[in-house]
CSV table of C-alpha atoms in Angstrom, one decimal:
chain,number,residue,atom,x,y,z
A,1208,UNK,CA,-35.4,20.0,67.1
A,1209,UNK,CA,-32.4,22.2,66.8
A,1210,UNK,CA,-30.2,19.6,68.5
A,1211,UNK,CA,-31.5,16.8,66.1
A,1212,UNK,CA,-30.7,19.0,63.1
A,1213,UNK,CA,-27.2,19.7,64.5
A,1214,UNK,CA,-26.5,16.0,65.0
A,1215,UNK,CA,-27.7,15.1,61.5
A,1216,UNK,CA,-25.6,17.7,59.9
A,1217,UNK,CA,-22.5,16.9,61.9
A,1218,UNK,CA,-22.7,13.1,61.0
A,1219,UNK,CA,-20.6,12.0,58.1
A,1220,UNK,CA,-22.3,11.0,54.8
A,1221,UNK,CA,-22.2,7.3,54.3
A,1222,UNK,CA,-20.9,6.0,50.9
A,1223,UNK,CA,-23.1,3.8,48.8
A,1224,UNK,CA,-22.4,0.1,49.3
A,1225,UNK,CA,-22.6,-1.8,46.0
A,1226,UNK,CA,-22.0,-5.2,47.8
A,1227,UNK,CA,-25.0,-4.8,50.0
A,1228,UNK,CA,-26.2,-8.4,49.8
A,1229,UNK,CA,-22.7,-10.0,49.9
A,1230,UNK,CA,-21.6,-11.3,53.2
A,1231,UNK,CA,-17.9,-10.7,54.1
A,1232,UNK,CA,-15.7,-13.8,54.0
A,1233,UNK,CA,-12.9,-14.5,56.5
A,1234,UNK,CA,-10.3,-14.8,53.6
A,1235,UNK,CA,-11.2,-11.5,51.9
A,1236,UNK,CA,-8.7,-9.5,53.9
A,1237,UNK,CA,-6.1,-12.2,54.4
A,1238,UNK,CA,-2.8,-10.8,53.2
A,1239,UNK,CA,-1.3,-14.3,52.7
A,1240,UNK,CA,-3.8,-15.2,49.9
A,1241,UNK,CA,-3.2,-13.9,46.4
A,1242,UNK,CA,-6.6,-13.9,44.7
A,1243,UNK,CA,-5.2,-13.3,41.3
A,1244,UNK,CA,-2.9,-16.4,41.4
A,1245,UNK,CA,-3.9,-19.2,39.0
A,1246,UNK,CA,-3.6,-22.5,40.8
A,1247,UNK,CA,-2.3,-25.3,38.6
A,1248,UNK,CA,-4.2,-28.5,38.2
A,1249,UNK,CA,-2.3,-31.1,40.0
A,1250,UNK,CA,-3.7,-34.6,40.5
A,1251,UNK,CA,-0.7,-35.9,42.4
A,1252,UNK,CA,-0.9,-33.3,45.2
A,1253,UNK,CA,-2.3,-34.6,48.5
A,1254,UNK,CA,-3.7,-32.9,51.5
A,1255,UNK,CA,-3.1,-33.6,55.2
A,1256,UNK,CA,-5.9,-36.2,55.2
A,1257,UNK,CA,-4.3,-38.1,52.4
A,1258,UNK,CA,-6.9,-37.2,49.8
A,1259,UNK,CA,-6.0,-36.3,46.1
A,1260,UNK,CA,-5.6,-32.6,45.6
A,1261,UNK,CA,-7.5,-32.0,42.2
A,1262,UNK,CA,-10.1,-34.4,40.9
A,1263,UNK,CA,-13.5,-34.3,39.1
A,1264,UNK,CA,-16.7,-35.1,40.9
A,1265,UNK,CA,-17.4,-38.1,38.7
A,1266,UNK,CA,-13.8,-39.2,38.3
A,1267,UNK,CA,-13.6,-38.4,34.6
A,1268,UNK,CA,-15.3,-36.3,31.8
A,1269,UNK,CA,-18.8,-37.5,30.8
A,1270,UNK,CA,-18.5,-36.6,27.1
A,1271,UNK,CA,-15.7,-36.4,24.6
A,1272,UNK,CA,-14.7,-32.9,23.4
A,1273,UNK,CA,-12.7,-32.3,20.2
A,1274,UNK,CA,-11.4,-29.3,18.2
A,1275,UNK,CA,-10.0,-29.2,14.7
A,1276,UNK,CA,-8.2,-26.6,12.6
A,1277,UNK,CA,-6.8,-26.4,9.1
A,1278,UNK,CA,-3.2,-25.6,8.3
A,1279,UNK,CA,-1.6,-24.2,5.0
A,1280,UNK,CA,0.2,-26.4,2.6
A,1281,UNK,CA,3.6,-25.0,3.3
A,1282,UNK,CA,3.4,-26.1,7.0
A,1283,UNK,CA,2.9,-29.7,6.1
A,1284,UNK,CA,6.6,-30.7,6.0
A,1285,UNK,CA,7.4,-29.0,9.4
A,1286,UNK,CA,4.3,-30.5,11.1
A,1287,UNK,CA,5.3,-34.0,10.0
A,1288,UNK,CA,8.7,-33.5,11.6
A,1289,UNK,CA,7.5,-32.1,15.0
A,1290,UNK,CA,4.3,-34.1,15.3
A,1291,UNK,CA,6.0,-36.8,17.6
A,1292,UNK,CA,7.0,-34.0,20.0
A,1293,UNK,CA,3.4,-32.7,20.0
A,1294,UNK,CA,2.0,-36.1,20.6
A,1295,UNK,CA,4.3,-36.9,23.5
A,1296,UNK,CA,3.5,-33.6,25.1
A,1297,UNK,CA,-0.2,-34.0,24.9
A,1298,UNK,CA,-0.1,-37.6,26.1
A,1299,UNK,CA,1.1,-36.3,29.5
A,1300,UNK,CA,-2.2,-34.5,29.8
A,1301,UNK,CA,-4.2,-37.5,28.4
A,1302,UNK,CA,-5.2,-35.6,25.2
A,1303,UNK,CA,-5.4,-37.4,21.9
A,1304,UNK,CA,-4.2,-35.7,18.7
A,1305,UNK,CA,-4.4,-36.5,15.0
A,1306,UNK,CA,-2.7,-35.1,11.9
A,1307,UNK,CA,-4.6,-35.5,8.7
A,1308,UNK,CA,-2.4,-34.7,5.7
A,1309,UNK,CA,-5.1,-35.5,3.1
A,1310,UNK,CA,-7.5,-32.9,4.4
A,1311,UNK,CA,-4.8,-30.6,5.8
A,1312,UNK,CA,-6.2,-30.5,9.4
A,1313,UNK,CA,-5.2,-31.1,13.0
A,1314,UNK,CA,-7.6,-32.5,15.6
A,1315,UNK,CA,-7.3,-32.8,19.4
A,1316,UNK,CA,-9.8,-34.6,21.6
A,1317,UNK,CA,-10.2,-35.7,25.2
A,1318,UNK,CA,-10.0,-39.3,26.5
A,1319,UNK,CA,-11.4,-41.3,29.4
A,1320,UNK,CA,-8.2,-40.5,31.5
A,1321,UNK,CA,-8.5,-36.7,31.0
A,1322,UNK,CA,-9.0,-35.1,34.4
A,1323,UNK,CA,-8.2,-31.4,33.7
A,1324,UNK,CA,-11.4,-29.9,32.1
A,1325,UNK,CA,-9.6,-26.8,30.8
A,1326,UNK,CA,-6.7,-28.6,29.1
A,1327,UNK,CA,-8.7,-29.3,25.9
A,1328,UNK,CA,-9.0,-25.5,25.3
A,1329,UNK,CA,-5.2,-25.2,25.8
A,1330,UNK,CA,-4.7,-28.0,23.2
A,1331,UNK,CA,-7.0,-26.2,20.8
A,1332,UNK,CA,-4.8,-23.1,21.2
A,1333,UNK,CA,-1.7,-25.2,20.6
A,1334,UNK,CA,-2.9,-26.5,17.2
A,1335,UNK,CA,-4.1,-23.0,16.2
A,1336,UNK,CA,-0.6,-21.5,17.0
A,1337,UNK,CA,1.1,-24.4,15.1
A,1338,UNK,CA,-1.0,-23.6,12.0
A,1339,UNK,CA,0.1,-19.9,12.2
A,1340,UNK,CA,3.8,-20.7,11.8
A,1341,UNK,CA,4.8,-20.5,15.5
A,1342,UNK,CA,7.7,-22.9,16.3
A,1343,UNK,CA,6.8,-26.0,18.2
A,1344,UNK,CA,8.9,-25.3,21.2
A,1345,UNK,CA,7.3,-21.9,21.6
A,1346,UNK,CA,3.7,-23.2,21.0
A,1347,UNK,CA,4.0,-25.9,23.6
A,1348,UNK,CA,4.4,-23.2,26.3
A,1349,UNK,CA,0.6,-22.4,25.8
A,1350,UNK,CA,-0.1,-25.6,27.9
A,1351,UNK,CA,1.1,-23.7,31.0
A,1352,UNK,CA,-1.5,-22.1,33.2
A,1353,UNK,CA,0.0,-18.6,33.1
A,1354,UNK,CA,0.4,-18.4,29.3
A,1355,UNK,CA,-2.5,-17.4,27.0
A,1356,UNK,CA,-2.7,-16.6,23.3
A,1357,UNK,CA,-4.5,-14.2,20.9
A,1358,UNK,CA,-4.6,-14.3,17.1
A,1359,UNK,CA,-5.3,-10.9,15.7
A,1360,UNK,CA,-6.7,-10.7,12.2
A,1361,UNK,CA,-5.4,-7.7,10.3
A,1362,UNK,CA,-6.1,-8.8,6.7
A,1363,UNK,CA,-9.4,-6.9,6.2
A,1364,UNK,CA,-8.4,-3.7,8.0
A,1365,UNK,CA,-6.8,-2.1,5.0
A,1366,UNK,CA,-8.2,-2.3,1.5
A,1367,UNK,CA,-5.2,-1.3,-0.5
A,1368,UNK,CA,-2.7,-4.2,-0.8
A,1369,UNK,CA,0.4,-2.0,-1.1
A,1370,UNK,CA,-0.7,0.1,1.9
A,1371,UNK,CA,-1.3,-3.0,4.0
A,1372,UNK,CA,2.1,-4.4,3.2
A,1373,UNK,CA,3.8,-1.1,4.2
A,1374,UNK,CA,1.9,-0.9,7.5
A,1375,UNK,CA,2.6,-4.5,8.3
A,1376,UNK,CA,6.3,-3.9,7.6
A,1377,UNK,CA,6.1,-0.8,9.8
A,1378,UNK,CA,5.0,-3.0,12.7
A,1379,UNK,CA,8.0,-5.3,12.2
A,1380,UNK,CA,10.4,-2.5,11.9
A,1381,UNK,CA,14.0,-2.5,10.4
A,1382,UNK,CA,15.5,-6.0,11.2
A,1383,UNK,CA,12.6,-6.7,13.5
A,1384,UNK,CA,13.6,-3.9,16.0
A,1385,UNK,CA,10.1,-2.5,16.6
A,1386,UNK,CA,8.7,-6.0,17.2
A,1387,UNK,CA,11.5,-6.8,19.6
A,1388,UNK,CA,10.9,-3.6,21.6
A,1389,UNK,CA,7.2,-4.4,21.8
A,1390,UNK,CA,8.0,-7.9,23.0
A,1391,UNK,CA,10.2,-6.6,25.8
A,1392,UNK,CA,7.6,-4.0,27.0
A,1393,UNK,CA,4.6,-6.4,26.9
A,1394,UNK,CA,6.5,-9.5,28.0
A,1395,UNK,CA,4.8,-11.4,25.2
A,1396,UNK,CA,5.9,-13.4,22.2
A,1397,UNK,CA,4.7,-11.8,18.9
A,1398,UNK,CA,4.8,-13.2,15.4
A,1399,UNK,CA,3.6,-11.5,12.3
A,1400,UNK,CA,2.6,-14.1,9.6
A,1401,UNK,CA,0.5,-13.3,6.5
A,1402,UNK,CA,-2.8,-11.7,7.5
A,1403,UNK,CA,-2.6,-12.5,11.3
A,1404,UNK,CA,-0.5,-11.5,14.3
A,1405,UNK,CA,-0.1,-14.2,16.9
A,1406,UNK,CA,0.6,-13.0,20.5
A,1407,UNK,CA,1.5,-15.3,23.5
A,1408,UNK,CA,1.8,-14.1,27.1
A,1409,UNK,CA,-0.2,-12.8,30.0
A,1410,UNK,CA,-3.5,-11.0,29.7
A,1411,UNK,CA,-2.2,-7.5,30.4
A,1412,UNK,CA,0.6,-7.8,27.9
A,1413,UNK,CA,-1.7,-9.3,25.3
A,1414,UNK,CA,-4.1,-6.4,25.7
A,1415,UNK,CA,-1.4,-3.8,25.2
A,1416,UNK,CA,0.1,-5.6,22.2
A,1417,UNK,CA,-3.3,-5.9,20.6
A,1418,UNK,CA,-3.9,-2.2,20.9
A,1419,UNK,CA,-0.5,-1.4,19.3
A,1420,UNK,CA,-1.2,-3.7,16.4
A,1421,UNK,CA,-4.7,-2.3,15.7
A,1422,UNK,CA,-3.4,1.3,15.9
A,1423,UNK,CA,-0.6,0.4,13.5
A,1424,UNK,CA,-3.2,-0.8,10.9
A,1425,UNK,CA,-5.0,2.5,11.5
A,1426,UNK,CA,-1.9,4.5,10.4
A,1427,UNK,CA,-0.6,5.3,13.9
A,1428,UNK,CA,3.1,4.5,14.1
A,1429,UNK,CA,4.0,1.9,16.7
A,1430,UNK,CA,6.9,4.1,18.0
A,1431,UNK,CA,4.3,6.4,19.7
A,1432,UNK,CA,2.7,3.6,21.6
A,1433,UNK,CA,6.1,2.2,22.5
A,1434,UNK,CA,7.1,5.5,24.0
A,1435,UNK,CA,3.9,5.5,26.1
A,1436,UNK,CA,4.6,1.9,27.3
A,1437,UNK,CA,8.1,2.9,28.3
A,1438,UNK,CA,6.8,5.8,30.4
A,1439,UNK,CA,4.1,3.6,32.0
A,1440,UNK,CA,6.8,1.0,32.8
A,1441,UNK,CA,8.9,3.6,34.7
A,1442,UNK,CA,5.8,5.0,36.5
A,1443,UNK,CA,4.8,1.5,37.7
A,1444,UNK,CA,8.1,1.3,39.6
A,1445,UNK,CA,7.1,4.3,41.9
A,1446,UNK,CA,4.8,3.1,44.7
A,1447,UNK,CA,3.6,6.7,45.3
A,1448,UNK,CA,2.0,6.8,41.9
A,1449,UNK,CA,0.2,3.4,42.2
A,1450,UNK,CA,-3.2,5.0,42.9
A,1451,UNK,CA,-2.9,8.2,40.8
A,1452,UNK,CA,-3.9,9.1,37.3
A,1453,UNK,CA,-1.0,8.8,34.9
A,1454,UNK,CA,-2.6,10.8,32.0
A,1455,UNK,CA,-0.6,14.0,32.9
A,1456,UNK,CA,2.7,12.1,32.5
A,1457,UNK,CA,1.8,10.4,29.2
A,1458,UNK,CA,2.4,12.2,25.9
A,1459,UNK,CA,-0.5,12.9,23.5
A,1460,UNK,CA,0.2,12.8,19.8
A,1461,UNK,CA,-2.2,14.6,17.5
A,1462,UNK,CA,-2.6,13.9,13.9
A,1463,UNK,CA,-1.3,16.7,11.7
A,1464,UNK,CA,-2.1,17.2,8.0
A,1465,UNK,CA,1.1,18.7,6.7
A,1466,UNK,CA,0.8,20.3,3.3
A,1467,UNK,CA,3.2,18.9,0.7
A,1468,UNK,CA,5.6,21.2,-1.1
A,1469,UNK,CA,4.4,22.1,-4.6
A,1470,UNK,CA,7.1,21.4,-7.3
A,1471,UNK,CA,8.8,24.5,-8.7
A,1472,UNK,CA,8.0,23.6,-12.3
A,1473,UNK,CA,4.3,23.6,-11.5
A,1474,UNK,CA,4.6,27.1,-9.8
A,1475,UNK,CA,6.4,28.5,-12.9
A,1476,UNK,CA,3.8,27.1,-15.2
A,1477,UNK,CA,1.0,28.7,-13.1
A,1478,UNK,CA,2.8,32.1,-13.1
A,1479,UNK,CA,3.1,31.9,-16.9
A,1480,UNK,CA,-0.6,31.2,-17.3
A,1481,UNK,CA,-1.4,34.2,-15.1
A,1482,UNK,CA,0.8,36.5,-17.1
A,1483,UNK,CA,-0.9,35.4,-20.4
A,1484,UNK,CA,-4.3,36.0,-18.9
A,1485,UNK,CA,-3.3,39.5,-17.7
A,1486,UNK,CA,-1.9,40.4,-21.2
A,1487,UNK,CA,-5.1,39.2,-22.9
A,1488,UNK,CA,-7.3,41.0,-20.4
A,1489,UNK,CA,-5.4,44.3,-20.9
A,1490,UNK,CA,-5.4,44.1,-24.7
A,1491,UNK,CA,-9.1,43.1,-25.0
A,1492,UNK,CA,-10.5,45.3,-22.2
A,1493,UNK,CA,-12.1,47.8,-24.6
A,1494,UNK,CA,-13.3,45.2,-27.0
A,1495,UNK,CA,-14.8,43.2,-24.2
A,1496,UNK,CA,-16.6,46.2,-22.8
A,1497,UNK,CA,-18.2,47.0,-26.1
A,1498,UNK,CA,-19.0,43.4,-26.9
A,1499,UNK,CA,-20.4,42.9,-23.4
A,1500,UNK,CA,-22.7,45.9,-23.6
A,1501,UNK,CA,-24.0,44.7,-27.1
A,1502,UNK,CA,-24.6,41.2,-25.8
A,1503,UNK,CA,-26.3,42.5,-22.7
A,1504,UNK,CA,-28.6,44.6,-24.8
A,1505,UNK,CA,-29.3,41.8,-27.3
A,1506,UNK,CA,-29.9,39.1,-24.7
A,1507,UNK,CA,-32.4,40.2,-22.1
A,1508,UNK,CA,-33.4,37.3,-20.0
A,1509,UNK,CA,-37.1,37.0,-19.6
A,1510,UNK,CA,-38.5,35.6,-16.4
A,1511,UNK,CA,-40.0,32.2,-16.6
A,1512,UNK,CA,-41.5,30.3,-13.6
A,1513,UNK,CA,-40.5,26.9,-15.1
A,1514,UNK,CA,-37.2,25.3,-14.3
A,1515,UNK,CA,-34.7,24.6,-17.2
A,1516,UNK,CA,-35.0,21.3,-19.1
A,1517,UNK,CA,-33.2,18.4,-17.6
A,1518,UNK,CA,-30.0,17.3,-19.3
A,1519,UNK,CA,-30.4,13.8,-20.9
A,1520,UNK,CA,-28.5,11.0,-19.1
A,1521,UNK,CA,-26.4,8.4,-20.8
A,1522,UNK,CA,-29.3,5.9,-20.8
A,1523,UNK,CA,-31.6,8.5,-22.4
A,1524,UNK,CA,-29.1,9.1,-25.2
A,1525,UNK,CA,-28.8,5.3,-25.7
A,1526,UNK,CA,-32.6,5.1,-25.9
A,1527,UNK,CA,-32.8,7.8,-28.5
A,1528,UNK,CA,-30.2,6.2,-30.7
A,1529,UNK,CA,-31.5,2.7,-30.2
A,1530,UNK,CA,-28.2,1.5,-28.7
A,1531,UNK,CA,-29.9,0.6,-25.4
A,1532,UNK,CA,-31.8,-2.3,-27.0
A,1533,UNK,CA,-28.7,-3.9,-28.7
A,1534,UNK,CA,-27.0,-6.9,-27.3
A,1535,UNK,CA,-23.4,-6.9,-26.2
A,1536,UNK,CA,-22.2,-8.5,-29.4
A,1537,UNK,CA,-24.0,-6.0,-31.5
A,1538,UNK,CA,-22.6,-3.1,-29.5
A,1539,UNK,CA,-19.1,-4.5,-29.9
A,1540,UNK,CA,-19.6,-4.9,-33.7
A,1541,UNK,CA,-20.9,-1.3,-34.0
A,1542,UNK,CA,-17.9,0.0,-32.2
A,1543,UNK,CA,-15.5,-2.0,-34.4
A,1544,UNK,CA,-17.3,-0.7,-37.5
A,1545,UNK,CA,-17.0,2.9,-36.3
A,1546,UNK,CA,-13.4,2.4,-35.6
A,1547,UNK,CA,-12.8,0.9,-39.0
A,1548,UNK,CA,-14.6,3.8,-40.7
A,1549,UNK,CA,-12.4,6.4,-38.9
A,1550,UNK,CA,-9.2,4.5,-39.8
A,1551,UNK,CA,-10.2,4.5,-43.5
A,1552,UNK,CA,-11.0,8.2,-43.4
A,1553,UNK,CA,-7.6,9.0,-41.7
A,1554,UNK,CA,-5.8,6.8,-44.2
A,1555,UNK,CA,-7.4,8.7,-47.1
A,1556,UNK,CA,-6.4,12.1,-45.6
A,1557,UNK,CA,-2.8,10.9,-45.4
A,1558,UNK,CA,-2.8,9.7,-49.0
A,1559,UNK,CA,-4.1,13.1,-50.2
A,1560,UNK,CA,-1.3,14.9,-48.3
A,1561,UNK,CA,1.3,12.7,-49.8
A,1562,UNK,CA,-0.1,13.2,-53.4
A,1563,UNK,CA,0.2,17.0,-53.0
A,1564,UNK,CA,4.0,16.8,-53.4
A,1565,UNK,CA,3.7,15.4,-56.9
A,1566,UNK,CA,1.2,18.0,-58.2
A,1567,UNK,CA,2.4,20.4,-61.0
A,1568,UNK,CA,2.7,24.1,-60.0
A,1569,UNK,CA,0.3,26.7,-61.5
A,1570,UNK,CA,1.0,28.8,-64.7
A,1571,UNK,CA,1.4,32.1,-62.8
A,1572,UNK,CA,4.1,30.6,-60.7
A,1573,UNK,CA,5.9,29.2,-63.8
A,1574,UNK,CA,6.2,32.7,-65.4
A,1575,UNK,CA,7.8,34.2,-62.3
A,1576,UNK,CA,10.2,31.3,-62.0
A,1577,UNK,CA,11.3,31.6,-65.7
A,1578,UNK,CA,12.2,35.3,-65.3
A,1579,UNK,CA,14.3,34.5,-62.3
A,1580,UNK,CA,16.0,31.6,-64.1
A,1581,UNK,CA,17.0,33.9,-67.1
A,1582,UNK,CA,18.5,36.4,-64.7
A,1583,UNK,CA,20.5,33.7,-62.9
A,1584,UNK,CA,21.9,32.4,-66.3
A,1585,UNK,CA,23.1,35.9,-67.3
A,1586,UNK,CA,24.9,36.2,-64.0
A,1587,UNK,CA,26.5,32.8,-64.4
A,1588,UNK,CA,27.9,33.6,-67.9
A,1589,UNK,CA,29.6,36.8,-66.8
A,1590,UNK,CA,31.3,35.1,-63.9
A,1591,UNK,CA,32.6,32.4,-66.2
A,1592,UNK,CA,34.0,34.9,-68.6
A,1593,UNK,CA,35.9,36.7,-65.8
A,1594,UNK,CA,37.2,33.4,-64.5
A,1595,UNK,CA,38.6,32.3,-67.9
A,1596,UNK,CA,40.3,35.7,-68.4
A,1597,UNK,CA,42.1,35.4,-65.1
A,1598,UNK,CA,43.3,31.9,-65.9
A,1599,UNK,CA,44.7,33.1,-69.3
A,1600,UNK,CA,46.7,35.9,-67.8
A,1601,UNK,CA,48.2,33.5,-65.2
A,1602,UNK,CA,49.4,31.1,-68.0
A,1603,UNK,CA,51.2,33.9,-69.9
A,1604,UNK,CA,53.1,34.9,-66.8
A,1605,UNK,CA,54.3,31.3,-66.2
A,1606,UNK,CA,57.7,30.0,-67.5
A,1607,UNK,CA,58.2,28.3,-70.8
A,1608,UNK,CA,59.1,25.0,-69.1
A,1609,UNK,CA,55.9,25.0,-67.2
A,1610,UNK,CA,54.0,25.7,-70.4
A,1611,UNK,CA,55.7,22.8,-72.2
A,1612,UNK,CA,54.8,20.5,-69.3
A,1613,UNK,CA,51.2,21.4,-69.7
A,1614,UNK,CA,51.1,20.0,-73.4
A,1615,UNK,CA,53.7,17.2,-73.4
A,1616,UNK,CA,52.9,13.8,-71.8
A,1617,UNK,CA,55.9,12.6,-69.8
A,1618,UNK,CA,54.4,9.4,-68.4
A,1619,UNK,CA,55.5,7.1,-71.3
A,1620,UNK,CA,59.2,7.8,-70.9
A,1621,UNK,CA,59.1,7.1,-67.2
A,1622,UNK,CA,57.5,3.7,-67.8
A,1623,UNK,CA,60.2,2.7,-70.4
A,1624,UNK,CA,62.9,3.6,-67.9
A,1625,UNK,CA,61.3,1.4,-65.2
A,1626,UNK,CA,61.0,-1.6,-67.7
A,1627,UNK,CA,64.7,-1.2,-68.5
A,1628,UNK,CA,65.7,-1.3,-64.9
A,1629,UNK,CA,63.7,-4.5,-64.4
A,1630,UNK,CA,65.6,-6.2,-67.2
């Protein structure tokens, strides 16, 4: 027994086999086979026996498949110009396409000669990208097997229109620098147009680009994600870190709620309010104490087991006044009548204030004013007498010629001399 126990403990524990019922295939461990490689559909390829490489079991598709999409009005002119290129490209894959300018739609469908069953889905993505303002030469690349597309809808992620525009512009960056850096790191073509973001490339790059776009709409700046992608790109070059966890190398950015600085004017106003309250409190402390005691003695709350009465709501007040049962026209008329009544009242008040200027003063005020007027008249007479006396003394001191010039008019003689000179 002891030997059995020792052998059981010494034997290594076997790992759980999840592929228990799957038989091993001879090509599972073949290093020459790349299981992730997408083989292109080639009908012209031939094997050693001379058979066609890729073909359908029945020779062609049993049913016709078609897809249609709408395009905006501003894309009509461009699509009419490039539609011959789209038609010739799809004809190589035996796909029929139609441009309907009346309905504003594009349609693609299979034909009897279509052999690739997946090419119709590629054609569907082509017309979808053309409707989202991607250039024709770039959109045609979607027909290749290694290129895929994803149209990310960002229109309903932000309610505020201004905030949405700012975040969308943040994704593009100054002169498209942020978008260009994202394209280089993800190896994808990215186009921001209206309420959507179109991405073309491989699956891995599309997944990264989608995450960056969604984070940007959630108010996470794309620069942080770009920094993470740059670090991951450098770590992927090291073969030693291929099977290790990279979380210790990647930065973690936490959201911080930074308090904004309060304006100085607001702080000064708050300090003034505090000083006023302190002064009022210091001056009225004694009065408040006495008044508080008197109020406390007067108002003694009696205990009642019933809760206080509920305050009436707006609808209750309308029911009491009868406004609730009025129609919208009657309510509007009632408001206009109230407004008219207030305007008349205000106009009357202004008229009364203007009329006060023209009212005669009272009798008591008249007596006081008369006494002051008589005193002012006496002062004025004395000053006039002194003024005339000074003027008379100055005249006596002047010369006789000057005195004569004051009483004799010399203007007439001057005029006569001027007339003689003219003759």
